[in-house]
PDB file of C-alpha atoms in Angstrom:
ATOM      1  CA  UNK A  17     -85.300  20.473 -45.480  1.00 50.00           C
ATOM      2  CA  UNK A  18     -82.983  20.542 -48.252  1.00 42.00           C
ATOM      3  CA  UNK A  19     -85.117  23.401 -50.416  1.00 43.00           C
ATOM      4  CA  UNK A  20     -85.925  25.379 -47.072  1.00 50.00           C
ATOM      5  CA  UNK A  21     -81.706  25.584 -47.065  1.00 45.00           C
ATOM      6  CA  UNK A  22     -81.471  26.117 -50.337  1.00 51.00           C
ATOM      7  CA  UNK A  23     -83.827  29.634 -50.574  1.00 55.00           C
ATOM      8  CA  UNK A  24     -82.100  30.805 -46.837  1.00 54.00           C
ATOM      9  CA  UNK A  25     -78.662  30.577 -48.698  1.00 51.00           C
ATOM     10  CA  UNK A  26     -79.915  32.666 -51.600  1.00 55.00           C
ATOM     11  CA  UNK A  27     -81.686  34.963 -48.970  1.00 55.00           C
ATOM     12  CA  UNK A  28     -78.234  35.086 -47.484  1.00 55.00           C
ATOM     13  CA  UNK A  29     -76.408  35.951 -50.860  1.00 51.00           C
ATOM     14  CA  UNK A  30     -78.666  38.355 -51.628  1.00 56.00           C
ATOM     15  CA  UNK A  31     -78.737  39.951 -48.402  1.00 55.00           C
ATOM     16  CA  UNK A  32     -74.638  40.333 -48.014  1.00 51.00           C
ATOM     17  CA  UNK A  33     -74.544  41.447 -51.941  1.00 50.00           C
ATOM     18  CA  UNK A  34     -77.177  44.358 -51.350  1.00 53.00           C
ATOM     19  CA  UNK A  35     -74.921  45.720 -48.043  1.00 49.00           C
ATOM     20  CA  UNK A  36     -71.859  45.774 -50.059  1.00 43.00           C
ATOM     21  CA  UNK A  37     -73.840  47.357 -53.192  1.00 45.00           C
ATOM     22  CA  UNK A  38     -74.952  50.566 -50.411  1.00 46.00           C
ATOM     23  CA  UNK A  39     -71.722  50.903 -49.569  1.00 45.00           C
ATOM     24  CA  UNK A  40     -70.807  51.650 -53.112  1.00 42.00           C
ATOM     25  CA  UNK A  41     -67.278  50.437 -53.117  1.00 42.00           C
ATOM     26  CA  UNK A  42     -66.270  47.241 -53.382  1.00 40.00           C
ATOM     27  CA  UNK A  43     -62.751  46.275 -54.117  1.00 38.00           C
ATOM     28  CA  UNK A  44     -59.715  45.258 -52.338  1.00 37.00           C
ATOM     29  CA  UNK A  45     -57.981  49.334 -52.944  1.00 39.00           C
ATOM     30  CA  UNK A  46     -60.981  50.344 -50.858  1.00 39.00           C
ATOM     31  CA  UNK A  47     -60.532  48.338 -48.089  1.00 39.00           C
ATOM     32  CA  UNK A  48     -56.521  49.141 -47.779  1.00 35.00           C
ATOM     33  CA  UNK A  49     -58.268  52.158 -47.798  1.00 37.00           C
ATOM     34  CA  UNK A  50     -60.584  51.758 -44.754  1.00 34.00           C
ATOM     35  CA  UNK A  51     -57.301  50.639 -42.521  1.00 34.00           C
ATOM     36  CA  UNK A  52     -56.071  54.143 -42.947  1.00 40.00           C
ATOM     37  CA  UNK A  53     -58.996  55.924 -42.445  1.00 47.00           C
ATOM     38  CA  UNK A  54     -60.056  57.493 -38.991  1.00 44.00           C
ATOM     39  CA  UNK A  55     -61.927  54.472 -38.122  1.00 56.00           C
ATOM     40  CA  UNK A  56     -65.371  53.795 -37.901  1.00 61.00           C
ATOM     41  CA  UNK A  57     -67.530  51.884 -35.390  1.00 63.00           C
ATOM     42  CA  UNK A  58     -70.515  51.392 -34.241  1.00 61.00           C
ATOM     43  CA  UNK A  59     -72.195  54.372 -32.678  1.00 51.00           C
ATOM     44  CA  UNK A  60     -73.095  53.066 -29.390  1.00 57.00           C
ATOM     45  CA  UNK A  61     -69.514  50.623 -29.007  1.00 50.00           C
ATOM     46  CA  UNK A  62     -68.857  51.721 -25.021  1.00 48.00           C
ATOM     47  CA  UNK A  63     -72.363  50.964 -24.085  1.00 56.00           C
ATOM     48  CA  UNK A  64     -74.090  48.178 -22.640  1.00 68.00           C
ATOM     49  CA  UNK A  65     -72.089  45.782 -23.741  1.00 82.00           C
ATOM     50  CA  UNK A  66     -72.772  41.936 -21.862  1.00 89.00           C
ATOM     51  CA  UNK A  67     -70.289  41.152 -19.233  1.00 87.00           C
ATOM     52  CA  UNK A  68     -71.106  37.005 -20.080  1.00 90.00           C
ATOM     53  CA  UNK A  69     -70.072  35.948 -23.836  1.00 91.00           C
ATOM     54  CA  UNK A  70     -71.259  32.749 -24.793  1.00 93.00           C
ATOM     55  CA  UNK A  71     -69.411  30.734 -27.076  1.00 93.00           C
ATOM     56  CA  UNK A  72     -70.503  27.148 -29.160  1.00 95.00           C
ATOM     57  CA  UNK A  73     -68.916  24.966 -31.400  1.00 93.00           C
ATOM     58  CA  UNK A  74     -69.819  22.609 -34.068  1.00 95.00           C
ATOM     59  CA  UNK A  75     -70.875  19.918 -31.854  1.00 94.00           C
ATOM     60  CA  UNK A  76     -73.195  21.894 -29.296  1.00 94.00           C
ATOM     61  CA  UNK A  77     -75.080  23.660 -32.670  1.00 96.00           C
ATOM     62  CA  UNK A  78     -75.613  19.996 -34.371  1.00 95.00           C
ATOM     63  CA  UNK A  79     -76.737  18.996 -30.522  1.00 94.00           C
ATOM     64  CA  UNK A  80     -80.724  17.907 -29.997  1.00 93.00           C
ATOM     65  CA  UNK A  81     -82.282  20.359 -28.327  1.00 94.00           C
ATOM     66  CA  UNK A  82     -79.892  23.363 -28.676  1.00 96.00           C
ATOM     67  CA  UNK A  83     -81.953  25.963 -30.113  1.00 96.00           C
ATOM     68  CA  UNK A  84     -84.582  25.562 -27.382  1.00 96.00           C
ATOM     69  CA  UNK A  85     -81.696  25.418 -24.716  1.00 94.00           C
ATOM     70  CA  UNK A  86     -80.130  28.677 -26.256  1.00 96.00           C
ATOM     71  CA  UNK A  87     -83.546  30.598 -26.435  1.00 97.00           C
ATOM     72  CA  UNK A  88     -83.701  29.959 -22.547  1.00 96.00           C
ATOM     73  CA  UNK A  89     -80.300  31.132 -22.165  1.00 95.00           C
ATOM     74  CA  UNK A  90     -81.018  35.024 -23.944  1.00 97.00           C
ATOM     75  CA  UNK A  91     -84.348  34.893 -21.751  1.00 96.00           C
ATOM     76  CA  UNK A  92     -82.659  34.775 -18.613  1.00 95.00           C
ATOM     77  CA  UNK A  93     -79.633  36.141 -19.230  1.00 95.00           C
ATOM     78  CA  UNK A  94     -81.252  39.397 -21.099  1.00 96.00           C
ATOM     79  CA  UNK A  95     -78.906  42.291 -21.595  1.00 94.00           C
ATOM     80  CA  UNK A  96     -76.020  40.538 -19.355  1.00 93.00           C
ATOM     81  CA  UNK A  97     -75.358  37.632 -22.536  1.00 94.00           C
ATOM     82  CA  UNK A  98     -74.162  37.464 -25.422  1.00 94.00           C
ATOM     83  CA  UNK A  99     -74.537  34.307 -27.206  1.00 96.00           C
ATOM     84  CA  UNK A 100     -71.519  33.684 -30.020  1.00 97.00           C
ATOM     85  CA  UNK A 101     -72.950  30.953 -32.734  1.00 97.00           C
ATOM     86  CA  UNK A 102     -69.648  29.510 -33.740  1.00 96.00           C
ATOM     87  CA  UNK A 103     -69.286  26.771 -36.106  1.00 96.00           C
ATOM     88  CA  UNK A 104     -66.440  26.787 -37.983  1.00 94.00           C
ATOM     89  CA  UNK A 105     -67.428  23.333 -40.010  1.00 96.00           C
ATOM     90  CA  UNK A 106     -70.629  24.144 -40.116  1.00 97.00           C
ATOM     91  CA  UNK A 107     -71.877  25.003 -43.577  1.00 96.00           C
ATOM     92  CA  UNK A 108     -73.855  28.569 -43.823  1.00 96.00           C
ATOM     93  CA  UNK A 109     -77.475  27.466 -44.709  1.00 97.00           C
ATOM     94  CA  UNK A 110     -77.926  25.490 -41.627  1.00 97.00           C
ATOM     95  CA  UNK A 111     -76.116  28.169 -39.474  1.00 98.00           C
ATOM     96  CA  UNK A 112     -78.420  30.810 -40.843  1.00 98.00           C
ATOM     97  CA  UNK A 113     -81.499  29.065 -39.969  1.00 98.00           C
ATOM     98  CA  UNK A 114     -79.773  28.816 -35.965  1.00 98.00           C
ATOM     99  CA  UNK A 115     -78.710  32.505 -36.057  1.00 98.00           C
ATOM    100  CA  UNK A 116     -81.656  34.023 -37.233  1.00 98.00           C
ATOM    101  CA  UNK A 117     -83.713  31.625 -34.766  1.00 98.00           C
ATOM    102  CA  UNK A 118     -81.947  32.942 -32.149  1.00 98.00           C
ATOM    103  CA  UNK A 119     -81.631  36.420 -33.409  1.00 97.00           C
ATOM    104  CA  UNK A 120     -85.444  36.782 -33.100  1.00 97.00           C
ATOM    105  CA  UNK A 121     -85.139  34.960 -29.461  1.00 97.00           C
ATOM    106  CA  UNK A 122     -82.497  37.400 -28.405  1.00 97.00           C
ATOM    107  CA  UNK A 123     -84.126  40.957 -29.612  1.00 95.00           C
ATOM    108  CA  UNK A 124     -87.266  41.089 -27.070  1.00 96.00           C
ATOM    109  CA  UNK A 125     -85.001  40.096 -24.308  1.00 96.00           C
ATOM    110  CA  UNK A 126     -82.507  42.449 -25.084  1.00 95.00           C
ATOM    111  CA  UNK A 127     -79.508  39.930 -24.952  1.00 96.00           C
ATOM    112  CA  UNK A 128     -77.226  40.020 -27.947  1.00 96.00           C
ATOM    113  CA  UNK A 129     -76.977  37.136 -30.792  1.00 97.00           C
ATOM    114  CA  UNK A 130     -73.463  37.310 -32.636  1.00 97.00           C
ATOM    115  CA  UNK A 131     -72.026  35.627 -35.476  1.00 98.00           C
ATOM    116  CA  UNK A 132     -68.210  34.084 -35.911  1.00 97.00           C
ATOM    117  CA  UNK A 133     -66.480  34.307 -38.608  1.00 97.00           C
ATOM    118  CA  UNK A 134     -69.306  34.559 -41.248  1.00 97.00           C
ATOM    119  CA  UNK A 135     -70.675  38.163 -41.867  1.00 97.00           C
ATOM    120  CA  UNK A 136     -72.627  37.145 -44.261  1.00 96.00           C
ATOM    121  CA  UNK A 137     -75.151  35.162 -41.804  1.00 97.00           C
ATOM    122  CA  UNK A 138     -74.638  37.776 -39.127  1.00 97.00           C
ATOM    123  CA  UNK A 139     -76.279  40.738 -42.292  1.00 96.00           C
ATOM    124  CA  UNK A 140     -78.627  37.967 -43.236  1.00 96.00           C
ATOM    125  CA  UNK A 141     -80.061  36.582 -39.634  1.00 97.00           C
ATOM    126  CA  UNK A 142     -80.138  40.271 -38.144  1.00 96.00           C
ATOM    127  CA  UNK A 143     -77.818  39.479 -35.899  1.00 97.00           C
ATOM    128  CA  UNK A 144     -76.226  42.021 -33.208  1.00 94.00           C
ATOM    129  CA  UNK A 145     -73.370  42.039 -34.949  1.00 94.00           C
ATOM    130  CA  UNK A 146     -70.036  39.684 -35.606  1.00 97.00           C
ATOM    131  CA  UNK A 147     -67.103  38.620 -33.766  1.00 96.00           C
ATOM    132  CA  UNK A 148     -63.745  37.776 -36.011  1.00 97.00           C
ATOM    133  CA  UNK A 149     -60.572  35.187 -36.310  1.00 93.00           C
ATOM    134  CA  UNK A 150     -58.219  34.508 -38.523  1.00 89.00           C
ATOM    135  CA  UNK A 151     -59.902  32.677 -40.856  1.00 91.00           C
ATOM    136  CA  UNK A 152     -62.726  35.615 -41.115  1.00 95.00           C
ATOM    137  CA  UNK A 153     -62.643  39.049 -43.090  1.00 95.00           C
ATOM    138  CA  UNK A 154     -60.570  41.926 -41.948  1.00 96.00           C
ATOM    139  CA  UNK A 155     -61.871  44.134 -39.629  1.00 96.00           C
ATOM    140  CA  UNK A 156     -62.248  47.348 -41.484  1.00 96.00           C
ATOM    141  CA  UNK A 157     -64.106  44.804 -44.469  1.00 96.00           C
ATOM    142  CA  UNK A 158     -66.884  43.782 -41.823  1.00 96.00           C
ATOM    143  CA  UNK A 159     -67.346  47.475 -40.684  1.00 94.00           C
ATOM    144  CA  UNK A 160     -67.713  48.182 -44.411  1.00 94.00           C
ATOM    145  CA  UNK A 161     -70.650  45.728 -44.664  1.00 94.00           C
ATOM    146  CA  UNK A 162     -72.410  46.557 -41.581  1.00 92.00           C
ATOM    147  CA  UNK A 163     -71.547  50.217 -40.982  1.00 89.00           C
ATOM    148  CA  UNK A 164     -71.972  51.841 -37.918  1.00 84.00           C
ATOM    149  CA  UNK A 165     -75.277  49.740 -36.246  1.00 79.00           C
ATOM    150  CA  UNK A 166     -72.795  46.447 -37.076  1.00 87.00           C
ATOM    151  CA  UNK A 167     -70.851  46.007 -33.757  1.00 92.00           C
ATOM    152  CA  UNK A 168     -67.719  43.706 -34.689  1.00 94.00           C
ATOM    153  CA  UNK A 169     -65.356  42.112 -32.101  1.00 93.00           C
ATOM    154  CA  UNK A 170     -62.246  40.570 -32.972  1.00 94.00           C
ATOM    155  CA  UNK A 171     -59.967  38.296 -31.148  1.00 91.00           C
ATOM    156  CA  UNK A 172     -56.212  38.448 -31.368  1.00 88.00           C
ATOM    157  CA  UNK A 173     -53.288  37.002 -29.665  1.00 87.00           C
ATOM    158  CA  UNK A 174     -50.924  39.709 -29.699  1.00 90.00           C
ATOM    159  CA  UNK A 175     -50.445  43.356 -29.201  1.00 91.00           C
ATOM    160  CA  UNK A 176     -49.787  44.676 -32.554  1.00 93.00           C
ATOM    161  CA  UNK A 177     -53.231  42.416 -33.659  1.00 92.00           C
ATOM    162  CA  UNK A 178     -54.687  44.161 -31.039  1.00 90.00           C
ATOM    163  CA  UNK A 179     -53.506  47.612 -32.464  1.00 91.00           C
ATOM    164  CA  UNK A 180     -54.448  46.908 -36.095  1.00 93.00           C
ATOM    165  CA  UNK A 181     -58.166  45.694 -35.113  1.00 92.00           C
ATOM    166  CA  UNK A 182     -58.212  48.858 -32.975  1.00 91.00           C
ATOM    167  CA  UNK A 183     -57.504  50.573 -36.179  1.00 91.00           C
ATOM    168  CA  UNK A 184     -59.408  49.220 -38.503  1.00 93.00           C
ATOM    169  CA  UNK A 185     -62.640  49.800 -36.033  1.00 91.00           C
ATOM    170  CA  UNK A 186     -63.188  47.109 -33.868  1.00 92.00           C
ATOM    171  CA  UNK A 187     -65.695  47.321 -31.272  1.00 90.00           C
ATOM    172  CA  UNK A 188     -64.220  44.470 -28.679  1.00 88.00           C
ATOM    173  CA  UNK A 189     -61.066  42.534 -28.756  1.00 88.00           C
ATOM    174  CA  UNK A 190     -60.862  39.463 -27.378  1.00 86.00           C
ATOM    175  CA  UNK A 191     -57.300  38.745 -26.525  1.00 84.00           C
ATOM    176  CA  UNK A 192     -55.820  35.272 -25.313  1.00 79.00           C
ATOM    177  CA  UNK A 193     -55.117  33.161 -24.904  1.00 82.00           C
ATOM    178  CA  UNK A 194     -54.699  33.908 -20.907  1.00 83.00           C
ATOM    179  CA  UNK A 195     -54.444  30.257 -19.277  1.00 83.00           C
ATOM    180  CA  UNK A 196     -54.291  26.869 -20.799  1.00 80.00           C
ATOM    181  CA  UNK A 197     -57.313  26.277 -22.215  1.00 77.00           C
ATOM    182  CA  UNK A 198     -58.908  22.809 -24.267  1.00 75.00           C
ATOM    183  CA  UNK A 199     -60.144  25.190 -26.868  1.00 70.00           C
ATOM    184  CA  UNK A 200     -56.506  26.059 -27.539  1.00 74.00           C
ATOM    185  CA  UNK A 201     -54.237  22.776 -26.934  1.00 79.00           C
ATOM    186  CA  UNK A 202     -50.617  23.265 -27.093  1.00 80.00           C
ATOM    187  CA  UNK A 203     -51.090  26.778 -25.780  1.00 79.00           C
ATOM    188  CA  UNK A 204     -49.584  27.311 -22.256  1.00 82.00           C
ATOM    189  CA  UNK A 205     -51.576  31.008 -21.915  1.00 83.00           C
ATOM    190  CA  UNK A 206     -49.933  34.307 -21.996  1.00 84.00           C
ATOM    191  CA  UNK A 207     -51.290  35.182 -17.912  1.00 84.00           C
ATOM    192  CA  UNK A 208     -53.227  38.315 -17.262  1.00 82.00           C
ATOM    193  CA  UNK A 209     -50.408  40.922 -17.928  1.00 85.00           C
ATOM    194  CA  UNK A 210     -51.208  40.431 -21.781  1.00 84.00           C
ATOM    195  CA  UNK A 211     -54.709  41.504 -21.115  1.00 82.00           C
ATOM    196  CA  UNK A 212     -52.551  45.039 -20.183  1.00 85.00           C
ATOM    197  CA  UNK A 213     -50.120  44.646 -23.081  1.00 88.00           C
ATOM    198  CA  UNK A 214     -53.263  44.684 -26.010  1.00 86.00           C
ATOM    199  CA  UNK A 215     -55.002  46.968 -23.505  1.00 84.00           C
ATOM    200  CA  UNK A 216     -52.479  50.074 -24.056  1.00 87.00           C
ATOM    201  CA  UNK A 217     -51.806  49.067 -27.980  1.00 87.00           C
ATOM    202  CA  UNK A 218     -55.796  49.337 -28.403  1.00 84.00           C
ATOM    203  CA  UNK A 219     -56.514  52.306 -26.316  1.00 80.00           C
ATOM    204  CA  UNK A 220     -59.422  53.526 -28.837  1.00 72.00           C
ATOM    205  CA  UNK A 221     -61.073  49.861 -27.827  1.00 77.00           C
ATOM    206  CA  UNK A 222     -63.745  50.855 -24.986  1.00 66.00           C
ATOM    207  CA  UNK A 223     -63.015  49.769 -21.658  1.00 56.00           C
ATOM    208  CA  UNK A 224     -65.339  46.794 -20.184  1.00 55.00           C
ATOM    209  CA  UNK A 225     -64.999  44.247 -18.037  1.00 52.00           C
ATOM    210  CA  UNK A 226     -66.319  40.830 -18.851  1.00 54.00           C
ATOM    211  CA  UNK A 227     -65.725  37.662 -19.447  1.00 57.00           C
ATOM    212  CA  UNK A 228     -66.079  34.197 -21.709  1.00 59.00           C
ATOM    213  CA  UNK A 229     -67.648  31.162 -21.380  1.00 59.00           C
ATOM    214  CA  UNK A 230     -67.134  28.168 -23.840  1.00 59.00           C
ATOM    215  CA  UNK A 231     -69.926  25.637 -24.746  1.00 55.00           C
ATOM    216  CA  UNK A 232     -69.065  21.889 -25.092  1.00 52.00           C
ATOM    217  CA  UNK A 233     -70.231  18.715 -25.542  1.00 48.00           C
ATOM    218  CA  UNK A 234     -69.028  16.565 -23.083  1.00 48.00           C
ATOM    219  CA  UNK A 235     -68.487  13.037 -23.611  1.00 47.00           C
ATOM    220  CA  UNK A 236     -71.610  11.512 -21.592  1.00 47.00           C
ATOM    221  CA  UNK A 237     -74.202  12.164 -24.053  1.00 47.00           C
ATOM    222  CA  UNK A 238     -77.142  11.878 -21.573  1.00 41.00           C
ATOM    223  CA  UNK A 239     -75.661  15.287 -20.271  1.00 43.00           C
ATOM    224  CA  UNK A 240     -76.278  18.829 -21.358  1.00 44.00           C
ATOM    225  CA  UNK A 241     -73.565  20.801 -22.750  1.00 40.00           C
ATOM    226  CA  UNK A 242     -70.882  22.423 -20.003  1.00 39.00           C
ATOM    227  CA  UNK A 243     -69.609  26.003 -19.807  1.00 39.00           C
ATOM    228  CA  UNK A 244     -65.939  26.712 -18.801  1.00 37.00           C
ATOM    229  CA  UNK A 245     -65.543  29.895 -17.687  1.00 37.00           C
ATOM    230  CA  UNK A 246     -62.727  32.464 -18.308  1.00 38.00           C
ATOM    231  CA  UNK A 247     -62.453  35.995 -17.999  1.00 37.00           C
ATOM    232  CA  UNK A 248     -60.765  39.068 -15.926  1.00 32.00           C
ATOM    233  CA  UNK A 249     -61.802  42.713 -16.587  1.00 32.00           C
ATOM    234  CA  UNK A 250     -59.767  45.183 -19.315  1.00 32.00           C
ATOM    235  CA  UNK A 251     -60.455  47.566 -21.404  1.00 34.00           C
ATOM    236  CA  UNK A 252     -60.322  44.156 -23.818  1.00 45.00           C
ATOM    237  CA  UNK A 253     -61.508  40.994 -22.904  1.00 45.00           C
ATOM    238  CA  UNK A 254     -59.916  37.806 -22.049  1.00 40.00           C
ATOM    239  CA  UNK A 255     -60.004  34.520 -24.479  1.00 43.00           C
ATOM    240  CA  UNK A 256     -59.220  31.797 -22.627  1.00 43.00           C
TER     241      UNK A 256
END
């Protein structure tokens, strides 16, 4: 209800504020700083990581049914999936009370629950960690905030992105797009030899194979969601 949202947004606040507040330095000369730094990530970024990334959108969150749906997902999938809660439009209080639901599912079955875009639900909800677009922080400000147990993924779309999220500490790239995909209309894909292009300008980013799959609604509503599926190996994943 409209309180329960209320108190998880100030949880959330709270939460992000007291992260930054360890750290000890907050301001935008300190994270111009971070970029130059020997970068920092998170202590165990080459291991274990899912080969099967599972991404939503707005439409399969609001969906009836998805949390339940989800939870099965991290149960059987266990350490191989990685569910993304992405939800660009959706507003944070509602999308911290998904994350953290799922955050609790994904932690006994030792699949991973990440965040897009908002870093402040990922500290709040306990999630794995985050995963990073154009609209979201920098890199090296999201490795601030979570420090070394955060992992942080970031996708990019050309080499020299590639480089500077290698840089600034990211754990996984994910690089695209590869083919023509709905999720990115009016983009033909770049084919798999860009996978090798922000492979060798990110050569700090550990090497794993895996791939992406993209939640939708489709447009019989008496059907559960779909899953395209994209993905070749690299030392950075594909998007698309």
């Amino acid at each position: 209800d409209k309180l329960e949202v209320s108190e998880r947004r100030g949880a959330l606040a709270a939460a992000a504020a007291a992260h930054v507040a360890q750290d000890g330095q907050g301001d935008a000369e300190d994270d111009r700083g971070c970029a130059e730094e020997a970068p920092h990530r998170s202590v165990d970024a080459a291991a274990a990581l899912p080969g099967l990334h599972v991404v939503t959108d707005d439409e399969v969150l609001a969906r009836s049914g998805f949390v339940e749906l989800a939870s099965a997902l991290l149960r059987l999938g266990g350490a191989a999936v990685a569910l993304h809660v992405r939800g660009p439009r959706t507003s944070g209080g509602p999308l911290y009370l998904l994350a953290a639901a799922l955050a609790e599912e994904a932690r006994p079955a030792g699949a991973w629950l990440v965040v897009n875009d908002r870093v402040d639900v990922a500290v709040a909800a306990g999630a794995h960690g985050v995963h990073l677009g154009a609209r979201s922080l920098p890199v090296a400000s999201a490795r601030r905030i979570l420090g070394e147990r955060g992992r942080v993924g970031a996708s990019e779309h050309e080499p020299a992105e590639g480089a500077e999220a290698g840089r600034q500490g990211a754990d996984r790239i994910f690089a695209g797009t590869i083919r023509a995909t709905p999720s990115h209309p009016g983009s033909p894909g770049r084919g798999p030899g860009f996978i090798s292009e922000v492979r060798w300008a990110a050569p700090a980013v550990p090497d794993t194979p895996a791939a992406k799959a993209v939640l939708r609604r489709p447009a019989t509503r008496s059907r559960a969601p779909t899953a395209t599926l994209h993905g070749l190996p690299g030392r950075v994943m594909s998007r698309g």
